Amino acid sequence: MLTPSISLSLAIAGSLSALAAVAHLACIAIGPQAYRFMGAGERMAQAVEAGRLQPTLMTLGISMVLLLWAAYAFSAAGLISIRLPFTKLVLLAITTVYLARALAFPLLRPAFPENSLIFWLVSSGICLVIGLLHAHGLATRWAAL
């Protein structure tokens, strides 16, 4: 049961970041069909099929960043006892990145023409929800951090 000292918003935000990391890792494990299903584009799927290392390294890097962001959210939420360094600043940056990614997809889309519209809409919606959860949690926990 969550106590009043635990931020539900940050707990959910951290869980969603962790889930996104697992989804990225699943792409690596499953292969090209997962990249296609997740909307990463045919070029990325073909690079995986060709055995190129770049898609795997990019996807692994994204997963690691998302897991780090989850750890920061969990720390700030009060779910883990370890207080990570620069929590306020890092959470503010994470919130900004999620919200910027959500809102900037029309500007980003031309740079990644292989990504489907569904990819952009779904991933931007997810980023918006996670960003808003971070913003709410950060605002409510600011004094305690």
XYZ file of C-alpha atoms in Angstrom:
145
model
C 0.000 0.000 0.000
C 1.290 3.464 -0.864
C 1.872 5.769 2.064
C 1.368 9.550 1.820
C 5.152 9.962 1.496
C 5.147 8.073 -1.799
C 4.335 9.884 -5.031
C 1.903 7.839 -7.089
C 2.566 10.024 -10.153
C 6.311 9.360 -10.049
C 5.757 5.670 -9.267
C 3.575 5.312 -12.371
C 5.953 7.430 -14.479
C 8.894 5.275 -13.416
C 6.949 2.100 -14.142
C 6.061 3.346 -17.620
C 9.696 4.274 -18.321
C 10.753 0.788 -17.181
C 8.052 -0.777 -19.354
C 9.263 1.242 -22.349
C 12.801 0.000 -21.667
C 11.576 -3.596 -21.625
C 9.694 -3.019 -24.902
C 12.931 -1.785 -26.484
C 14.829 -4.798 -25.158
C 12.097 -7.050 -26.560
C 12.796 -5.594 -30.016
C 16.394 -6.712 -29.690
C 15.376 -10.183 -28.501
C 12.593 -10.727 -31.040
C 14.300 -9.185 -34.045
C 13.232 -7.364 -37.202
C 9.545 -8.210 -36.933
C 9.430 -6.460 -33.539
C 11.076 -3.358 -34.975
C 8.447 -3.366 -37.734
C 5.591 -3.931 -35.286
C 6.793 -1.101 -33.044
C 6.929 1.227 -36.077
C 10.678 1.801 -36.159
C 10.677 1.672 -39.940
C 11.690 -0.716 -42.661
C 15.236 0.644 -42.863
C 15.830 -0.197 -39.201
C 14.276 -3.663 -39.578
C 16.385 -4.365 -42.663
C 19.526 -3.282 -40.828
C 18.706 -5.813 -38.104
C 18.101 -8.496 -40.744
C 21.463 -7.658 -42.323
C 23.158 -8.234 -38.979
C 24.236 -4.630 -38.491
C 25.122 -3.747 -34.933
C 23.930 -0.117 -35.008
C 20.186 -0.791 -34.450
C 20.945 -3.052 -31.508
C 23.319 -0.542 -29.930
C 20.872 2.321 -30.435
C 18.012 0.309 -28.977
C 20.141 -0.883 -26.064
C 21.234 2.705 -25.379
C 17.623 3.909 -25.345
C 16.718 1.068 -22.964
C 19.509 1.955 -20.563
C 18.515 5.622 -20.522
C 14.886 4.693 -19.870
C 15.911 2.398 -16.999
C 18.012 5.184 -15.485
C 15.047 7.544 -15.780
C 12.850 4.943 -14.070
C 15.367 4.703 -11.226
C 15.268 8.483 -10.757
C 11.471 8.480 -10.714
C 11.403 5.606 -8.219
C 13.974 7.344 -6.023
C 12.031 10.616 -6.027
C 8.766 8.758 -5.489
C 10.126 7.220 -2.311
C 9.989 3.661 -3.625
C 13.700 2.998 -3.248
C 15.812 4.129 -0.332
C 18.726 5.332 -2.439
C 18.657 9.089 -3.062
C 20.202 9.582 -6.480
C 22.369 12.661 -7.083
C 20.898 15.864 -8.516
C 17.379 14.434 -8.320
C 15.527 17.719 -8.864
C 17.669 18.736 -11.812
C 17.595 15.302 -13.429
C 13.837 14.917 -12.995
C 13.311 18.376 -14.436
C 15.430 17.374 -17.453
C 13.575 14.046 -17.835
C 10.227 15.839 -17.697
C 11.403 18.353 -20.281
C 12.662 15.638 -22.635
C 9.430 13.626 -22.433
C 7.242 16.691 -23.012
C 9.479 18.057 -25.777
C 9.484 14.667 -27.524
C 5.698 14.495 -27.270
C 5.127 17.953 -28.694
C 7.934 18.080 -31.269
C 6.989 15.021 -33.300
C 5.766 17.088 -36.279
C 9.246 18.606 -36.473
C 11.009 15.267 -35.927
C 8.898 13.228 -38.327
C 10.551 14.458 -41.575
C 13.963 13.426 -40.235
C 12.712 9.842 -39.778
C 10.473 9.174 -42.799
C 10.581 5.415 -42.261
C 8.701 5.676 -38.969
C 4.978 5.207 -39.427
C 2.362 7.781 -38.460
C 1.016 5.294 -35.931
C 4.497 5.114 -34.381
C 4.612 8.902 -34.055
C 1.112 9.218 -32.621
C 1.423 6.353 -30.147
C 4.953 7.123 -28.998
C 4.206 10.845 -28.710
C 1.058 10.114 -26.711
C 3.008 7.838 -24.391
C 5.713 10.480 -23.957
C 3.062 13.102 -23.187
C 1.467 10.939 -20.485
C 4.815 10.069 -18.918
C 5.966 13.691 -19.106
C 2.794 14.948 -17.433
C 3.105 12.301 -14.708
C 6.699 13.405 -14.094
C 5.635 17.063 -14.028
C 2.872 16.388 -11.518
C 5.079 14.208 -9.330
C 7.943 16.671 -9.448
C 5.662 19.565 -8.546
C 4.152 17.719 -5.595
C 7.485 16.379 -4.296
C 9.686 19.420 -5.041
C 10.127 20.476 -1.407
C 10.905 16.916 -0.298
C 13.629 16.365 -2.887
